[in-house]
Amino acid sequence: MNTNYFIKKDYLDFKKIEFKATLLLKKDEHPIKGNKIYLKNGPELIVHRDLFDKLKKGDSIIKKVNSDSIFFHTTSGIIIDDYNEFKRNKYLKSLK
């Protein structure tokens, strides 16, 4: 098995996902690390603390196919998060 294959697959699998969902539940477990959010009709996500604190139950969360970013529609405006940045960078490094 090729490790680079799995790095690429992990990155591209997320890019293929598309969802339009609402925030159902926030699980506040870590004061500094990322925390889980649960979506109605969408995947479970782990978001960084700064974003986690800005989100509220009922916020609309959208990810389009072939995008690394997730759009969080909050009461204070739209927040765009490059959610797939870590996997993308890992994939690009594997190409070298």
N, CA, C and O atoms as a Tinker XYZ file with bonds, in Angstrom:
   384  protein
     1  N      0.832000   -1.195000    0.000000    73     2
     2  CA     0.000000    0.000000    0.000000    64     1     3
     3  C      0.872000    1.253000    0.000000    63     2     4     5
     4  O      1.911000    1.300000    0.659000    81     3
     5  N      0.447000    2.237000   -0.727000    73     3     6
     6  CA     1.206000    3.463000   -0.863000    64     5     7
     7  C      0.617000    4.536000    0.058000    63     6     8     9
     8  O     -0.558000    4.883000   -0.059000    81     7
     9  N      1.431000    5.053000    0.966000    73     7    10
    10  CA     0.981000    6.080000    1.896000    64     9    11
    11  C      0.517000    7.323000    1.147000    63    10    12    13
    12  O     -0.473000    7.950000    1.523000    81    11
    13  N      1.235000    7.674000    0.088000    73    11    14
    14  CA     0.850000    8.846000   -0.701000    64    13    15
    15  C     -0.546000    8.678000   -1.298000    63    14    16    17
    16  O     -1.284000    9.651000   -1.454000    81    15
    17  N     -0.895000    7.457000   -1.625000    73    15    18
    18  CA    -2.236000    7.174000   -2.143000    64    17    19
    19  C     -3.291000    7.560000   -1.111000    63    18    20    21
    20  O     -4.285000    8.205000   -1.446000    81    19
    21  N     -3.076000    7.168000    0.135000    73    19    22
    22  CA    -4.051000    7.459000    1.181000    64    21    23
    23  C     -4.097000    8.947000    1.523000    63    22    24    25
    24  O     -5.166000    9.473000    1.834000    81    23
    25  N     -2.970000    9.620000    1.470000    73    23    26
    26  CA    -2.935000   11.072000    1.693000    64    25    27
    27  C     -3.765000   11.768000    0.621000    63    26    28    29
    28  O     -4.566000   12.654000    0.920000    81    27
    29  N     -3.566000   11.361000   -0.630000    73    27    30
    30  CA    -4.323000   11.935000   -1.751000    64    29    31
    31  C     -5.807000   11.624000   -1.612000    63    30    32    33
    32  O     -6.648000   12.504000   -1.795000    81    31
    33  N     -6.131000   10.377000   -1.291000    73    31    34
    34  CA    -7.531000    9.951000   -1.155000    64    33    35
    35  C     -8.224000   10.736000   -0.038000    63    34    36    37
    36  O     -9.351000   11.203000   -0.208000    81    35
    37  N     -7.554000   10.878000    1.087000    73    35    38
    38  CA    -8.117000   11.607000    2.222000    64    37    39
    39  C     -8.435000   13.053000    1.833000    63    38    40    41
    40  O     -9.496000   13.579000    2.170000    81    39
    41  N     -7.512000   13.678000    1.129000    73    39    42
    42  CA    -7.710000   15.061000    0.691000    64    41    43
    43  C     -8.857000   15.165000   -0.319000    63    42    44    45
    44  O     -9.757000   15.990000   -0.162000    81    43
    45  N     -8.816000   14.326000   -1.350000    73    43    46
    46  CA    -9.814000   14.417000   -2.423000    64    45    47
    47  C    -11.211000   13.980000   -1.968000    63    46    48    49
    48  O    -12.212000   14.494000   -2.469000    81    47
    49  N    -11.285000   13.049000   -1.036000    73    47    50
    50  CA   -12.600000   12.621000   -0.518000    64    49    51
    51  C    -13.352000   13.795000    0.096000    63    50    52    53
    52  O    -14.557000   13.939000   -0.110000    81    51
    53  N    -12.647000   14.632000    0.849000    73    51    54
    54  CA   -13.315000   15.787000    1.442000    64    53    55
    55  C    -13.744000   16.792000    0.368000    63    54    56    57
    56  O    -14.809000   17.399000    0.474000    81    55
    57  N    -12.920000   16.963000   -0.653000    73    55    58
    58  CA   -13.264000   17.896000   -1.734000    64    57    59
    59  C    -14.562000   17.488000   -2.437000    63    58    60    61
    60  O    -15.314000   18.346000   -2.900000    81    59
    61  N    -14.825000   16.185000   -2.515000    73    59    62
    62  CA   -16.010000   15.669000   -3.205000    64    61    63
    63  C    -17.307000   15.889000   -2.421000    63    62    64    65
    64  O    -18.395000   15.873000   -2.995000    81    63
    65  N    -17.185000   16.089000   -1.137000    73    63    66
    66  CA   -18.366000   16.222000   -0.278000    64    65    67
    67  C    -19.076000   17.547000   -0.548000    63    66    68    69
    68  O    -18.442000   18.579000   -0.769000    81    67
    69  N    -20.402000   17.492000   -0.524000    73    67    70
    70  CA   -21.224000   18.694000   -0.614000    64    69    71
    71  C    -22.321000   18.569000    0.428000    63    70    72    73
    72  O    -22.920000   17.505000    0.588000    81    71
    73  N    -22.585000   19.668000    1.141000    73    71    74
    74  CA   -23.700000   19.652000    2.080000    64    73    75
    75  C    -24.223000   21.054000    2.345000    63    74    76    77
    76  O    -23.500000   22.045000    2.252000    81    75
    77  N    -25.495000   21.098000    2.676000    73    75    78
    78  CA   -26.173000   22.293000    3.181000    64    77    79
    79  C    -26.868000   21.825000    4.438000    63    78    80    81
    80  O    -27.774000   20.994000    4.381000    81    79
    81  N    -26.451000   22.350000    5.563000    73    79    82
    82  CA   -26.966000   21.850000    6.828000    64    81    83
    83  C    -27.084000   22.985000    7.839000    63    82    84    85
    84  O    -26.603000   24.096000    7.616000    81    83
    85  N    -27.733000   22.676000    8.948000    73    83    86
    86  CA   -27.811000   23.633000   10.043000    64    85    87
    87  C    -27.098000   23.048000   11.257000    63    86    88    89
    88  O    -27.064000   21.834000   11.459000    81    87
    89  N    -26.541000   23.931000   12.044000    73    87    90
    90  CA   -25.844000   23.521000   13.258000    64    89    91
    91  C    -26.869000   23.022000   14.261000    63    90    92    93
    92  O    -27.784000   23.748000   14.648000    81    91
    93  N    -26.703000   21.774000   14.676000    73    91    94
    94  CA   -27.639000   21.142000   15.588000    64    93    95
    95  C    -27.137000   21.173000   17.031000    63    94    96    97
    96  O    -27.902000   21.411000   17.965000    81    95
    97  N    -25.813000   20.921000   17.194000    73    95    98
    98  CA   -25.247000   20.792000   18.540000    64    97    99
    99  C    -23.766000   21.133000   18.518000    63    98   100   101
   100  O    -23.050000   20.789000   17.577000    81    99
   101  N    -23.318000   21.811000   19.561000    73    99   102
   102  CA   -21.894000   22.110000   19.745000    64   101   103
   103  C    -21.414000   21.345000   20.968000    63   102   104   105
   104  O    -22.077000   21.349000   22.005000    81   103
   105  N    -20.263000   20.687000   20.852000    73   103   106
   106  CA   -19.707000   19.942000   21.971000    64   105   107
   107  C    -18.418000   20.617000   22.421000    63   106   108   109
   108  O    -17.367000   20.446000   21.803000    81   107
   109  N    -18.509000   21.383000   23.502000    73   107   110
   110  CA   -17.397000   22.175000   24.023000    64   109   111
   111  C    -16.556000   21.318000   24.967000    63   110   112   113
   112  O    -16.877000   21.175000   26.146000    81   111
   113  N    -15.469000   20.747000   24.427000    73   111   114
   114  CA   -14.626000   19.857000   25.228000    64   113   115
   115  C    -13.228000   20.407000   25.493000    63   114   116   117
   116  O    -12.624000   20.094000   26.519000    81   115
   117  N    -12.707000   21.228000   24.574000    73   115   118
   118  CA   -11.328000   21.701000   24.694000    64   117   119
   119  C    -11.286000   23.227000   24.682000    63   118   120   121
   120  O    -11.842000   23.849000   23.776000    81   119
   121  N    -10.634000   23.843000   25.678000    73   119   122
   122  CA   -10.558000   25.307000   25.719000    64   121   123
   123  C     -9.663000   25.896000   24.623000    63   122   124   125
   124  O     -9.818000   27.065000   24.270000    81   123
   125  N     -8.730000   25.107000   24.080000    73   123   126
   126  CA    -7.788000   25.622000   23.094000    64   125   127
   127  C     -7.900000   24.886000   21.762000    63   126   128   129
   128  O     -7.882000   25.515000   20.704000    81   127
   129  N     -8.015000   23.567000   21.806000    73   127   130
   130  CA    -8.067000   22.744000   20.594000    64   129   131
   131  C     -9.404000   22.884000   19.884000    63   130   132   133
   132  O    -10.303000   23.588000   20.343000    81   131
   133  N     -9.513000   22.189000   18.740000    73   131   134
   134  CA   -10.767000   22.171000   18.005000    64   133   135
   135  C    -11.860000   21.432000   18.760000    63   134   136   137
   136  O    -11.583000   20.537000   19.559000    81   135
   137  N    -13.087000   21.808000   18.503000    73   135   138
   138  CA   -14.242000   21.181000   19.132000    64   137   139
   139  C    -15.214000   20.695000   18.071000    63   138   140   141
   140  O    -15.257000   21.220000   16.958000    81   139
   141  N    -15.993000   19.684000   18.435000    73   139   142
   142  CA   -16.936000   19.086000   17.491000    64   141   143
   143  C    -18.224000   19.892000   17.407000    63   142   144   145
   144  O    -18.734000   20.419000   18.396000    81   143
   145  N    -18.727000   19.961000   16.168000    73   143   146
   146  CA   -20.077000   20.476000   15.946000    64   145   147
   147  C    -20.823000   19.408000   15.150000    63   146   148   149
   148  O    -20.249000   18.724000   14.303000    81   147
   149  N    -22.098000   19.285000   15.441000    73   147   150
   150  CA   -22.934000   18.290000   14.779000    64   149   151
   151  C    -23.965000   19.018000   13.934000    63   150   152   153
   152  O    -24.607000   19.966000   14.387000    81   151
   153  N    -24.111000   18.561000   12.704000    73   151   154
   154  CA   -25.001000   19.210000   11.752000    64   153   155
   155  C    -26.231000   18.356000   11.496000    63   154   156   157
   156  O    -26.164000   17.127000   11.495000    81   155
   157  N    -27.352000   19.027000   11.278000    73   155   158
   158  CA   -28.561000   18.331000   10.857000    64   157   159
   159  C    -28.425000   18.116000    9.348000    63   158   160   161
   160  O    -28.273000   19.079000    8.596000    81   159
   161  N    -28.478000   16.873000    8.909000    73   159   162
   162  CA   -28.317000   16.508000    7.491000    64   161   163
   163  C    -26.930000   16.852000    6.957000    63   162   164   165
   164  O    -26.792000   17.291000    5.815000    81   163
   165  N    -25.913000   16.654000    7.774000    73   163   166
   166  CA   -24.549000   16.927000    7.354000    64   165   167
   167  C    -23.573000   16.170000    8.231000    63   166   168   169
   168  O    -23.982000   15.508000    9.184000    81   167
   169  N    -22.275000   16.259000    7.920000    73   167   170
   170  CA   -21.275000   15.512000    8.694000    64   169   171
   171  C    -20.961000   16.182000   10.033000    63   170   172   173
   172  O    -21.317000   17.335000   10.278000    81   171
   173  N    -20.295000   15.431000   10.871000    73   171   174
   174  CA   -19.750000   15.963000   12.118000    64   173   175
   175  C    -18.442000   16.660000   11.740000    63   174   176   177
   176  O    -17.642000   16.104000   10.988000    81   175
   177  N    -18.223000   17.860000   12.250000    73   175   178
   178  CA   -17.012000   18.622000   11.930000    64   177   179
   179  C    -16.268000   18.980000   13.202000    63   178   180   181
   180  O    -16.861000   19.072000   14.277000    81   179
   181  N    -14.976000   19.178000   13.073000    73   179   182
   182  CA   -14.166000   19.705000   14.177000    64   181   183
   183  C    -13.675000   21.072000   13.733000    63   182   184   185
   184  O    -13.002000   21.194000   12.710000    81   183
   185  N    -14.012000   22.103000   14.504000    73   183   186
   186  CA   -13.640000   23.474000   14.140000    64   185   187
   187  C    -12.759000   24.082000   15.227000    63   186   188   189
   188  O    -12.861000   23.740000   16.404000    81   187
   189  N    -11.882000   25.004000   14.790000    73   187   190
   190  CA   -10.969000   25.653000   15.730000    64   189   191
   191  C    -11.756000   26.529000   16.714000    63   190   192   193
   192  O    -12.887000   26.937000   16.450000    81   191
   193  N    -11.129000   26.796000   17.833000    73   191   194
   194  CA   -11.799000   27.469000   18.959000    64   193   195
   195  C    -12.417000   28.814000   18.584000    63   194   196   197
   196  O    -13.546000   29.108000   18.975000    81   195
   197  N    -11.689000   29.622000   17.834000    73   195   198
   198  CA   -12.171000   30.954000   17.469000    64   197   199
   199  C    -13.488000   30.865000   16.691000    63   198   200   201
   200  O    -14.427000   31.616000   16.956000    81   199
   201  N    -13.544000   29.947000   15.739000    73   199   202
   202  CA   -14.765000   29.754000   14.958000    64   201   203
   203  C    -15.868000   29.142000   15.814000    63   202   204   205
   204  O    -17.023000   29.558000   15.731000    81   203
   205  N    -15.520000   28.170000   16.624000    73   203   206
   206  CA   -16.481000   27.496000   17.501000    64   205   207
   207  C    -17.256000   28.504000   18.359000    63   206   208   209
   208  O    -18.472000   28.396000   18.517000    81   207
   209  N    -16.536000   29.477000   18.903000    73   207   210
   210  CA   -17.163000   30.480000   19.776000    64   209   211
   211  C    -18.127000   31.398000   19.026000    63   210   212   213
   212  O    -19.022000   31.982000   19.638000    81   211
   213  N    -17.957000   31.533000   17.717000    73   211   214
   214  CA   -18.816000   32.418000   16.915000    64   213   215
   215  C    -20.083000   31.731000   16.418000    63   214   216   217
   216  O    -21.023000   32.397000   15.986000    81   215
   217  N    -20.111000   30.410000   16.478000    73   215   218
   218  CA   -21.243000   29.663000   15.938000    64   217   219
   219  C    -22.350000   29.484000   16.956000    63   218   220   221
   220  O    -22.110000   29.373000   18.158000    81   219
   221  N    -23.583000   29.459000   16.436000    73   219   222
   222  CA   -24.759000   29.260000   17.287000    64   221   223
   223  C    -25.654000   28.205000   16.657000    63   222   224   225
   224  O    -25.677000   28.030000   15.438000    81   223
   225  N    -26.379000   27.516000   17.500000    73   223   226
   226  CA   -27.345000   26.517000   17.032000    64   225   227
   227  C    -28.278000   27.169000   16.008000    63   226   228   229
   228  O    -28.790000   28.265000   16.235000    81   227
   229  N    -28.491000   26.488000   14.885000    73   227   230
   230  CA   -29.360000   27.009000   13.835000    64   229   231
   231  C    -28.623000   27.717000   12.715000    63   230   232   233
   232  O    -29.221000   28.015000   11.682000    81   231
   233  N    -27.309000   27.999000   12.899000    73   231   234
   234  CA   -26.528000   28.622000   11.824000    64   233   235
   235  C    -26.503000   27.692000   10.613000    63   234   236   237
   236  O    -26.497000   26.470000   10.762000    81   235
   237  N    -26.488000   28.269000    9.429000    73   235   238
   238  CA   -26.452000   27.519000    8.181000    64   237   239
   239  C    -24.997000   27.271000    7.788000    63   238   240   241
   240  O    -24.166000   28.179000    7.823000    81   239
   241  N    -24.703000   26.016000    7.410000    73   239   242
   242  CA   -23.339000   25.638000    7.081000    64   241   243
   243  C    -23.348000   24.953000    5.715000    63   242   244   245
   244  O    -24.057000   23.971000    5.500000    81   243
   245  N    -22.541000   25.495000    4.794000    73   243   246
   246  CA   -22.573000   25.032000    3.407000    64   245   247
   247  C    -21.167000   24.706000    2.917000    63   246   248   249
   248  O    -20.223000   25.463000    3.143000    81   247
   249  N    -21.047000   23.565000    2.242000    73   247   250
   250  CA   -19.814000   23.205000    1.556000    64   249   251
   251  C    -20.175000   22.750000    0.153000    63   250   252   253
   252  O    -21.038000   21.892000   -0.033000    81   251
   253  N    -19.507000   23.332000   -0.830000    73   251   254
   254  CA   -19.744000   22.988000   -2.232000    64   253   255
   255  C    -18.741000   21.946000   -2.696000    63   254   256   257
   256  O    -17.640000   21.856000   -2.152000    81   255
   257  N    -19.115000   21.157000   -3.700000    73   255   258
   258  CA   -18.217000   20.174000   -4.298000    64   257   259
   259  C    -16.985000   20.884000   -4.858000    63   258   260   261
   260  O    -17.083000   22.004000   -5.359000    81   259
   261  N    -15.847000   20.241000   -4.771000    73   259   262
   262  CA   -14.554000   20.743000   -5.268000    64   261   263
   263  C    -14.058000   21.983000   -4.532000    63   262   264   265
   264  O    -13.263000   22.753000   -5.070000    81   263
   265  N    -14.520000   22.169000   -3.327000    73   263   266
   266  CA   -14.067000   23.292000   -2.512000    64   265   267
   267  C    -13.383000   22.760000   -1.256000    63   266   268   269
   268  O    -13.780000   21.725000   -0.719000    81   267
   269  N    -12.367000   23.461000   -0.794000    73   267   270
   270  CA   -11.729000   23.145000    0.476000    64   269   271
   271  C    -12.360000   23.945000    1.614000    63   270   272   273
   272  O    -12.107000   23.669000    2.787000    81   271
   273  N    -13.174000   24.924000    1.269000    73   271   274
   274  CA   -13.738000   25.839000    2.260000    64   273   275
   275  C    -15.168000   25.475000    2.647000    63   274   276   277
   276  O    -15.928000   24.902000    1.866000    81   275
   277  N    -15.496000   25.830000    3.870000    73   275   278
   278  CA   -16.864000   25.698000    4.372000    64   277   279
   279  C    -17.357000   27.108000    4.695000    63   278   280   281
   280  O    -16.635000   27.910000    5.287000    81   279
   281  N    -18.594000   27.395000    4.299000    73   279   282
   282  CA   -19.211000   28.696000    4.535000    64   281   283
   283  C    -20.162000   28.591000    5.723000    63   282   284   285
   284  O    -21.104000   27.798000    5.708000    81   283
   285  N    -19.908000   29.389000    6.739000    73   283   286
   286  CA   -20.738000   29.409000    7.939000    64   285   287
   287  C    -21.552000   30.699000    7.919000    63   286   288   289
   288  O    -21.001000   31.791000    8.055000    81   287
   289  N    -22.853000   30.568000    7.749000    73   287   290
   290  CA   -23.754000   31.729000    7.726000    64   289   291
   291  C    -24.269000   31.951000    9.143000    63   290   292   293
   292  O    -25.137000   31.224000    9.625000    81   291
   293  N    -23.714000   32.977000    9.807000    73   291   294
   294  CA   -24.054000   33.262000   11.198000    64   293   295
   295  C    -24.868000   34.551000   11.286000    63   294   296   297
   296  O    -25.039000   35.255000   10.291000    81   295
   297  N    -25.364000   34.849000   12.471000    73   295   298
   298  CA   -26.124000   36.083000   12.675000    64   297   299
   299  C    -25.244000   37.320000   12.498000    63   298   300   301
   300  O    -25.746000   38.408000   12.216000    81   299
   301  N    -23.929000   37.150000   12.665000    73   299   302
   302  CA   -23.015000   38.292000   12.500000    64   301   303
   303  C    -22.369000   38.340000   11.116000    63   302   304   305
   304  O    -21.494000   39.172000   10.875000    81   303
   305  N    -22.788000   37.458000   10.202000    73   303   306
   306  CA   -22.261000   37.480000    8.844000    64   305   307
   307  C    -21.745000   36.122000    8.405000    63   306   308   309
   308  O    -21.892000   35.126000    9.113000    81   307
   309  N    -21.138000   36.098000    7.226000    73   307   310
   310  CA   -20.610000   34.859000    6.666000    64   309   311
   311  C    -19.142000   34.703000    7.055000    63   310   312   313
   312  O    -18.342000   35.627000    6.908000    81   311
   313  N    -18.811000   33.522000    7.551000    73   311   314
   314  CA   -17.429000   33.189000    7.885000    64   313   315
   315  C    -17.008000   32.071000    6.931000    63   314   316   317
   316  O    -17.676000   31.041000    6.832000    81   315
   317  N    -15.898000   32.285000    6.235000    73   315   318
   318  CA   -15.382000   31.271000    5.319000    64   317   319
   319  C    -14.147000   30.649000    5.960000    63   318   320   321
   320  O    -13.185000   31.344000    6.288000    81   319
   321  N    -14.188000   29.334000    6.132000    73   319   322
   322  CA   -13.080000   28.625000    6.770000    64   321   323
   323  C    -12.451000   27.652000    5.771000    63   322   324   325
   324  O    -13.150000   26.833000    5.175000    81   323
   325  N    -11.128000   27.744000    5.591000    73   323   326
   326  CA   -10.389000   26.827000    4.723000    64   325   327
   327  C    -10.213000   25.518000    5.497000    63   326   328   329
   328  O     -9.126000   25.210000    5.987000    81   327
   329  N    -11.284000   24.773000    5.591000    73   327   330
   330  CA   -11.362000   23.588000    6.445000    64   329   331
   331  C    -10.385000   22.489000    6.035000    63   330   332   333
   332  O     -9.913000   21.741000    6.891000    81   331
   333  N    -10.078000   22.377000    4.771000    73   331   334
   334  CA    -9.253000   21.290000    4.253000    64   333   335
   335  C     -7.778000   21.685000    4.103000    63   334   336   337
   336  O     -7.017000   20.972000    3.449000    81   335
   337  N     -7.373000   22.790000    4.688000    73   335   338
   338  CA    -6.016000   23.313000    4.518000    64   337   339
   339  C     -4.940000   22.306000    4.934000    63   338   340   341
   340  O     -3.967000   22.106000    4.207000    81   339
   341  N     -5.108000   21.679000    6.087000    73   339   342
   342  CA    -4.094000   20.746000    6.585000    64   341   343
   343  C     -3.923000   19.564000    5.630000    63   342   344   345
   344  O     -2.801000   19.206000    5.271000    81   343
   345  N     -5.041000   18.963000    5.223000    73   343   346
   346  CA    -4.973000   17.812000    4.313000    64   345   347
   347  C     -4.414000   18.214000    2.945000    63   346   348   349
   348  O     -3.675000   17.448000    2.326000    81   347
   349  N     -4.764000   19.407000    2.478000    73   347   350
   350  CA    -4.257000   19.893000    1.198000    64   349   351
   351  C     -2.736000   20.053000    1.258000    63   350   352   353
   352  O     -2.030000   19.598000    0.358000    81   351
   353  N     -2.235000   20.690000    2.304000    73   351   354
   354  CA    -0.796000   20.891000    2.448000    64   353   355
   355  C     -0.049000   19.565000    2.562000    63   354   356   357
   356  O      1.037000   19.408000    2.005000    81   355
   357  N     -0.632000   18.622000    3.279000    73   355   358
   358  CA    -0.037000   17.291000    3.423000    64   357   359
   359  C      0.017000   16.607000    2.048000    63   358   360   361
   360  O      1.021000   15.988000    1.698000    81   359
   361  N     -1.053000   16.721000    1.289000    73   359   362
   362  CA    -1.111000   16.142000   -0.056000    64   361   363
   363  C     -0.070000   16.790000   -0.977000    63   362   364   365
   364  O      0.651000   16.088000   -1.686000    81   363
   365  N      0.008000   18.116000   -0.967000    73   363   366
   366  CA     0.963000   18.817000   -1.832000    64   365   367
   367  C      2.416000   18.453000   -1.471000    63   366   368   369
   368  O      3.259000   18.337000   -2.360000    81   367
   369  N      2.704000   18.276000   -0.204000    73   367   370
   370  CA     4.048000   17.861000    0.220000    64   369   371
   371  C      4.359000   16.457000   -0.274000    63   370   372   373
   372  O      5.508000   16.152000   -0.595000    81   371
   373  N      3.343000   15.599000   -0.339000    73   371   374
   374  CA     3.551000   14.223000   -0.775000    64   373   375
   375  C      3.898000   14.137000   -2.265000    63   374   376   377
   376  O      4.426000   13.126000   -2.728000    81   375
   377  N      3.599000   15.197000   -3.005000    73   375   378
   378  CA     3.870000   15.226000   -4.443000    64   377   379
   379  C      5.329000   15.494000   -4.749000    63   378   380   381
   380  O      5.798000   15.215000   -5.853000    81   379
   381  N      6.052000   16.036000   -3.776000    73   379   382
   382  CA     7.460000   16.410000   -3.994000    64   381   383
   383  C      8.378000   15.221000   -3.957000    63   382   384
   384  O      9.588000   15.370000   -4.123000    81   383
